mmCIF file with all atom_site columns, C-alpha atoms in Angstrom:
data_model
loop_
_atom_site.group_PDB
_atom_site.id
_atom_site.type_symbol
_atom_site.label_atom_id
_atom_site.label_alt_id
_atom_site.label_comp_id
_atom_site.label_asym_id
_atom_site.label_entity_id
_atom_site.label_seq_id
_atom_site.pdbx_PDB_ins_code
_atom_site.Cartn_x
_atom_site.Cartn_y
_atom_site.Cartn_z
_atom_site.occupancy
_atom_site.B_iso_or_equiv
_atom_site.pdbx_formal_charge
_atom_site.auth_seq_id
_atom_site.auth_comp_id
_atom_site.auth_asym_id
_atom_site.auth_atom_id
_atom_site.pdbx_PDB_model_num
ATOM 1   C CA . ILE W 1 1   ? -42.449  -17.756 11.884  1.00 50.00 ? 19  ILE W CA 1
ATOM 2   C CA . THR W 1 2   ? -41.530  -20.656 14.431  1.00 55.00 ? 20  THR W CA 1
ATOM 3   C CA . PRO W 1 3   ? -42.458  -20.343 18.049  1.00 56.00 ? 21  PRO W CA 1
ATOM 4   C CA . HIS W 1 4   ? -37.814  -20.474 18.685  1.00 61.00 ? 22  HIS W CA 1
ATOM 5   C CA . MET W 1 5   ? -37.497  -17.077 16.504  1.00 61.00 ? 23  MET W CA 1
ATOM 6   C CA . ILE W 1 6   ? -40.383  -14.428 18.300  1.00 59.00 ? 24  ILE W CA 1
ATOM 7   C CA . SER W 1 7   ? -38.457  -11.982 20.599  1.00 56.00 ? 25  SER W CA 1
ATOM 8   C CA . ILE W 1 8   ? -40.084  -8.719  22.065  1.00 56.00 ? 26  ILE W CA 1
ATOM 9   C CA . THR W 1 9   ? -39.025  -7.479  18.648  1.00 56.00 ? 27  THR W CA 1
ATOM 10  C CA . THR W 1 10  ? -40.619  -9.245  16.377  1.00 57.00 ? 28  THR W CA 1
ATOM 11  C CA . ILE W 1 11  ? -43.522  -9.118  18.822  1.00 56.00 ? 29  ILE W CA 1
ATOM 12  C CA . ALA W 1 12  ? -43.649  -5.538  18.585  1.00 54.00 ? 30  ALA W CA 1
ATOM 13  C CA . ALA W 1 13  ? -42.619  -5.323  15.271  1.00 54.00 ? 31  ALA W CA 1
ATOM 14  C CA . ASN W 1 14  ? -46.036  -7.119  13.581  1.00 55.00 ? 32  ASN W CA 1
ATOM 15  C CA . ARG W 1 15  ? -48.237  -4.761  16.400  1.00 55.00 ? 33  ARG W CA 1
ATOM 16  C CA . CYS W 1 16  ? -46.983  -1.529  15.257  1.00 52.00 ? 34  CYS W CA 1
ATOM 17  C CA . SER W 1 17  ? -47.205  -2.538  11.920  1.00 52.00 ? 35  SER W CA 1
ATOM 18  C CA . LYS W 1 18  ? -50.355  -3.627  12.659  1.00 51.00 ? 36  LYS W CA 1
ATOM 19  C CA . GLU W 1 19  ? -51.851  -0.468  14.039  1.00 53.00 ? 37  GLU W CA 1
ATOM 20  C CA . SER W 1 20  ? -50.343  1.795   12.386  1.00 56.00 ? 38  SER W CA 1
ATOM 21  C CA . LYS W 1 21  ? -53.289  2.281   8.802   1.00 66.00 ? 39  LYS W CA 1
ATOM 22  C CA . ILE W 1 22  ? -54.335  5.002   8.913   1.00 74.00 ? 40  ILE W CA 1
ATOM 23  C CA . ASN W 1 23  ? -57.796  5.257   9.155   1.00 82.00 ? 41  ASN W CA 1
ATOM 24  C CA . TRP W 1 24  ? -58.362  8.436   6.287   1.00 83.00 ? 42  TRP W CA 1
ATOM 25  C CA . ASP W 1 25  ? -62.245  9.104   7.119   1.00 86.00 ? 43  ASP W CA 1
ATOM 26  C CA . ASN W 1 26  ? -61.258  9.333   11.278  1.00 88.00 ? 44  ASN W CA 1
ATOM 27  C CA . VAL W 1 27  ? -58.753  12.033  9.602   1.00 89.00 ? 45  VAL W CA 1
ATOM 28  C CA . ARG W 1 28  ? -60.480  13.378  7.455   1.00 90.00 ? 46  ARG W CA 1
ATOM 29  C CA . LYS W 1 29  ? -64.035  13.332  10.199  1.00 92.00 ? 47  LYS W CA 1
ATOM 30  C CA . ALA W 1 30  ? -61.191  15.647  12.895  1.00 92.00 ? 48  ALA W CA 1
ATOM 31  C CA . ALA W 1 31  ? -60.161  18.237  9.913   1.00 93.00 ? 49  ALA W CA 1
ATOM 32  C CA . VAL W 1 32  ? -63.657  19.061  9.473   1.00 93.00 ? 50  VAL W CA 1
ATOM 33  C CA . ALA W 1 33  ? -64.957  18.947  13.139  1.00 94.00 ? 51  ALA W CA 1
ATOM 34  C CA . MET W 1 34  ? -61.266  21.433  13.482  1.00 94.00 ? 52  MET W CA 1
ATOM 35  C CA . GLY W 1 35  ? -62.793  23.441  11.332  1.00 94.00 ? 53  GLY W CA 1
ATOM 36  C CA . GLY W 1 36  ? -65.348  24.394  10.721  1.00 94.00 ? 54  GLY W CA 1
ATOM 37  C CA . GLY W 1 37  ? -65.696  24.374  15.388  1.00 94.00 ? 55  GLY W CA 1
ATOM 38  C CA . THR W 1 38  ? -62.466  26.394  14.179  1.00 95.00 ? 56  THR W CA 1
ATOM 39  C CA . MET W 1 39  ? -65.281  28.836  12.523  1.00 94.00 ? 57  MET W CA 1
ATOM 40  C CA . VAL W 1 40  ? -68.914  28.545  14.211  1.00 94.00 ? 58  VAL W CA 1
ATOM 41  C CA . SER W 1 41  ? -66.027  29.053  17.706  1.00 94.00 ? 59  SER W CA 1
ATOM 42  C CA . ALA W 1 42  ? -64.996  32.266  15.901  1.00 93.00 ? 60  ALA W CA 1
ATOM 43  C CA . GLY W 1 43  ? -67.876  33.663  14.107  1.00 92.00 ? 61  GLY W CA 1
ATOM 44  C CA . ALA W 1 44  ? -69.459  33.599  17.726  1.00 91.00 ? 62  ALA W CA 1
ATOM 45  C CA . ILE W 1 45  ? -67.052  35.925  19.216  1.00 91.00 ? 63  ILE W CA 1
ATOM 46  C CA . LEU W 1 46  ? -67.229  38.218  16.379  1.00 89.00 ? 64  LEU W CA 1
ATOM 47  C CA . MET W 1 47  ? -70.527  38.711  16.260  1.00 88.00 ? 65  MET W CA 1
ATOM 48  C CA . VAL W 1 48  ? -70.577  40.327  19.590  1.00 88.00 ? 66  VAL W CA 1
ATOM 49  C CA . THR W 1 49  ? -68.049  42.691  18.540  1.00 84.00 ? 67  THR W CA 1
ATOM 50  C CA . PRO W 1 50  ? -68.934  45.635  15.826  1.00 80.00 ? 68  PRO W CA 1
ATOM 51  C CA . LEU W 1 51  ? -68.143  43.105  13.772  1.00 65.00 ? 69  LEU W CA 1
ATOM 52  C CA . HIS W 1 52  ? -70.815  41.068  12.786  1.00 70.00 ? 70  HIS W CA 1
ATOM 53  C CA . PRO W 1 53  ? -72.084  41.168  10.208  1.00 78.00 ? 71  PRO W CA 1
ATOM 54  C CA . ILE W 1 54  ? -69.106  38.731  9.111   1.00 88.00 ? 72  ILE W CA 1
ATOM 55  C CA . GLY W 1 55  ? -69.109  37.129  12.189  1.00 88.00 ? 73  GLY W CA 1
ATOM 56  C CA . HIS W 1 56  ? -72.925  35.673  11.537  1.00 87.00 ? 74  HIS W CA 1
ATOM 57  C CA . ALA W 1 57  ? -71.524  34.619  7.810   1.00 89.00 ? 75  ALA W CA 1
ATOM 58  C CA . MET W 1 58  ? -68.270  32.639  9.440   1.00 91.00 ? 76  MET W CA 1
ATOM 59  C CA . ALA W 1 59  ? -70.573  31.243  11.807  1.00 91.00 ? 77  ALA W CA 1
ATOM 60  C CA . ILE W 1 60  ? -73.261  30.008  9.961   1.00 90.00 ? 78  ILE W CA 1
ATOM 61  C CA . GLY W 1 61  ? -70.364  28.559  7.145   1.00 92.00 ? 79  GLY W CA 1
ATOM 62  C CA . GLY W 1 62  ? -69.328  26.624  9.488   1.00 94.00 ? 80  GLY W CA 1
ATOM 63  C CA . VAL W 1 63  ? -71.864  24.907  10.340  1.00 93.00 ? 81  VAL W CA 1
ATOM 64  C CA . GLY W 1 64  ? -72.021  23.899  6.547   1.00 91.00 ? 82  GLY W CA 1
ATOM 65  C CA . VAL W 1 65  ? -68.387  22.986  6.479   1.00 93.00 ? 83  VAL W CA 1
ATOM 66  C CA . LEU W 1 66  ? -69.821  20.927  9.745   1.00 93.00 ? 84  LEU W CA 1
ATOM 67  C CA . GLY W 1 67  ? -72.518  19.357  8.180   1.00 92.00 ? 85  GLY W CA 1
ATOM 68  C CA . THR W 1 68  ? -70.274  17.971  5.010   1.00 91.00 ? 86  THR W CA 1
ATOM 69  C CA . GLU W 1 69  ? -69.186  14.933  7.482   1.00 92.00 ? 87  GLU W CA 1
ATOM 70  C CA . PHE W 1 70  ? -71.932  15.101  10.926  1.00 92.00 ? 88  PHE W CA 1
ATOM 71  C CA . GLU W 1 71  ? -75.612  14.988  10.692  1.00 93.00 ? 89  GLU W CA 1
ATOM 72  C CA . LEU W 1 72  ? -76.792  16.648  13.165  1.00 92.00 ? 90  LEU W CA 1
ATOM 73  C CA . PRO W 1 73  ? -75.863  20.158  11.434  1.00 91.00 ? 91  PRO W CA 1
ATOM 74  C CA . ARG W 1 74  ? -76.840  18.721  8.025   1.00 91.00 ? 92  ARG W CA 1
ATOM 75  C CA . LYS W 1 75  ? -80.212  18.751  9.864   1.00 92.00 ? 93  LYS W CA 1
ATOM 76  C CA . ALA W 1 76  ? -79.955  22.182  11.301  1.00 90.00 ? 94  ALA W CA 1
ATOM 77  C CA . VAL W 1 77  ? -79.050  23.178  8.286   1.00 88.00 ? 95  VAL W CA 1
ATOM 78  C CA . SER W 1 78  ? -81.777  21.072  5.822   1.00 89.00 ? 96  SER W CA 1
ATOM 79  C CA . SER W 1 79  ? -84.569  22.464  8.519   1.00 90.00 ? 97  SER W CA 1
ATOM 80  C CA . ALA W 1 80  ? -83.646  26.095  8.580   1.00 87.00 ? 98  ALA W CA 1
ATOM 81  C CA . LYS W 1 81  ? -83.160  26.433  4.488   1.00 86.00 ? 99  LYS W CA 1
ATOM 82  C CA . ARG W 1 82  ? -86.530  24.367  4.508   1.00 88.00 ? 100 ARG W CA 1
ATOM 83  C CA . ARG W 1 83  ? -87.984  27.533  7.345   1.00 88.00 ? 101 ARG W CA 1
ATOM 84  C CA . TRP W 1 84  ? -86.075  30.635  4.403   1.00 85.00 ? 102 TRP W CA 1
ATOM 85  C CA . ASP W 1 85  ? -88.577  28.654  2.097   1.00 84.00 ? 103 ASP W CA 1
ATOM 86  C CA . GLN W 1 86  ? -91.466  28.835  3.659   1.00 85.00 ? 104 GLN W CA 1
ATOM 87  C CA . LYS W 1 87  ? -91.055  32.253  5.232   1.00 81.00 ? 105 LYS W CA 1
ATOM 88  C CA . ARG W 1 88  ? -89.830  33.007  1.107   1.00 79.00 ? 106 ARG W CA 1
ATOM 89  C CA . GLY W 1 89  ? -92.835  31.668  0.054   1.00 76.00 ? 107 GLY W CA 1
ATOM 90  C CA . ASN W 1 90  ? -95.427  32.762  2.168   1.00 72.00 ? 108 ASN W CA 1
ATOM 91  C CA . LYS W 1 91  ? -93.278  36.295  1.355   1.00 72.00 ? 109 LYS W CA 1
ATOM 92  C CA . ILE W 1 92  ? -94.249  35.624  -2.581  1.00 70.00 ? 110 ILE W CA 1
ATOM 93  C CA . GLU W 1 93  ? -97.422  34.497  -2.380  1.00 72.00 ? 111 GLU W CA 1
ATOM 94  C CA . ARG W 1 94  ? -98.587  38.113  -1.038  1.00 72.00 ? 112 ARG W CA 1
ATOM 95  C CA . ASP W 1 95  ? -96.067  39.831  -2.873  1.00 72.00 ? 113 ASP W CA 1
ATOM 96  C CA . GLU W 1 96  ? -98.107  38.301  -6.083  1.00 73.00 ? 114 GLU W CA 1
ATOM 97  C CA . GLU W 1 97  ? -101.596 38.377  -3.784  1.00 73.00 ? 115 GLU W CA 1
ATOM 98  C CA . GLU W 1 98  ? -101.136 42.600  -3.567  1.00 74.00 ? 116 GLU W CA 1
ATOM 99  C CA . GLU W 1 99  ? -99.784  43.056  -6.154  1.00 74.00 ? 117 GLU W CA 1
ATOM 100 C CA . ARG W 1 100 ? -102.804 41.453  -8.122  1.00 75.00 ? 118 ARG W CA 1
ATOM 101 C CA . GLY W 1 101 ? -104.406 43.202  -5.723  1.00 71.00 ? 119 GLY W CA 1
ATOM 102 C CA . LEU W 1 102 ? -103.048 46.156  -6.655  1.00 62.00 ? 120 LEU W CA 1
ATOM 103 C CA . GLY W 1 103 ? -103.358 46.004  -9.742  1.00 52.00 ? 121 GLY W CA 1
ATOM 104 C CA . ASP W 1 104 ? -107.843 44.630  -9.759  1.00 52.00 ? 122 ASP W CA 1
ATOM 105 C CA . LYS W 1 105 ? -108.246 47.678  -7.459  1.00 53.00 ? 123 LYS W CA 1
ATOM 106 C CA . MET W 1 106 ? -106.351 50.373  -10.240 1.00 50.00 ? 124 MET W CA 1
ATOM 107 C CA . HIS W 1 107 ? -108.438 48.513  -12.956 1.00 50.00 ? 125 HIS W CA 1
ATOM 108 C CA . ASN W 1 108 ? -111.331 48.229  -11.685 1.00 53.00 ? 126 ASN W CA 1
ATOM 109 C CA . GLY W 1 109 ? -110.634 52.965  -10.761 1.00 51.00 ? 127 GLY W CA 1
ATOM 110 C CA . HIS W 1 110 ? -110.252 53.797  -13.315 1.00 52.00 ? 128 HIS W CA 1
ATOM 111 C CA . LYS W 1 111 ? -112.601 51.054  -15.097 1.00 46.00 ? 129 LYS W CA 1
ATOM 112 C CA . THR W 1 112 ? -115.583 53.688  -13.558 1.00 44.00 ? 130 THR W CA 1
#
């Protein structure tokens, strides 16, 4: 294009074609934010209704969805999993110790 051929329509057409490229990463993040945020919001509303188990599950699922794209929910989910595993591990160890202790007491009781 030579300088004498440039017009407002040429500039506008070139500018629009450059800016019209869609950044699909941002579209995906926006969709995940809307979907996950909606799930968390709906879950929070359902928590205060008589259908509260559904609300808790929906809110937790929404945080999981948000964790697929955003770091903060991902950290929250991993922290919750780690605490759950620790609590569950301690409970399993306690149960095993109680079973061993109960087994020893029963075994000792039969010996004497």
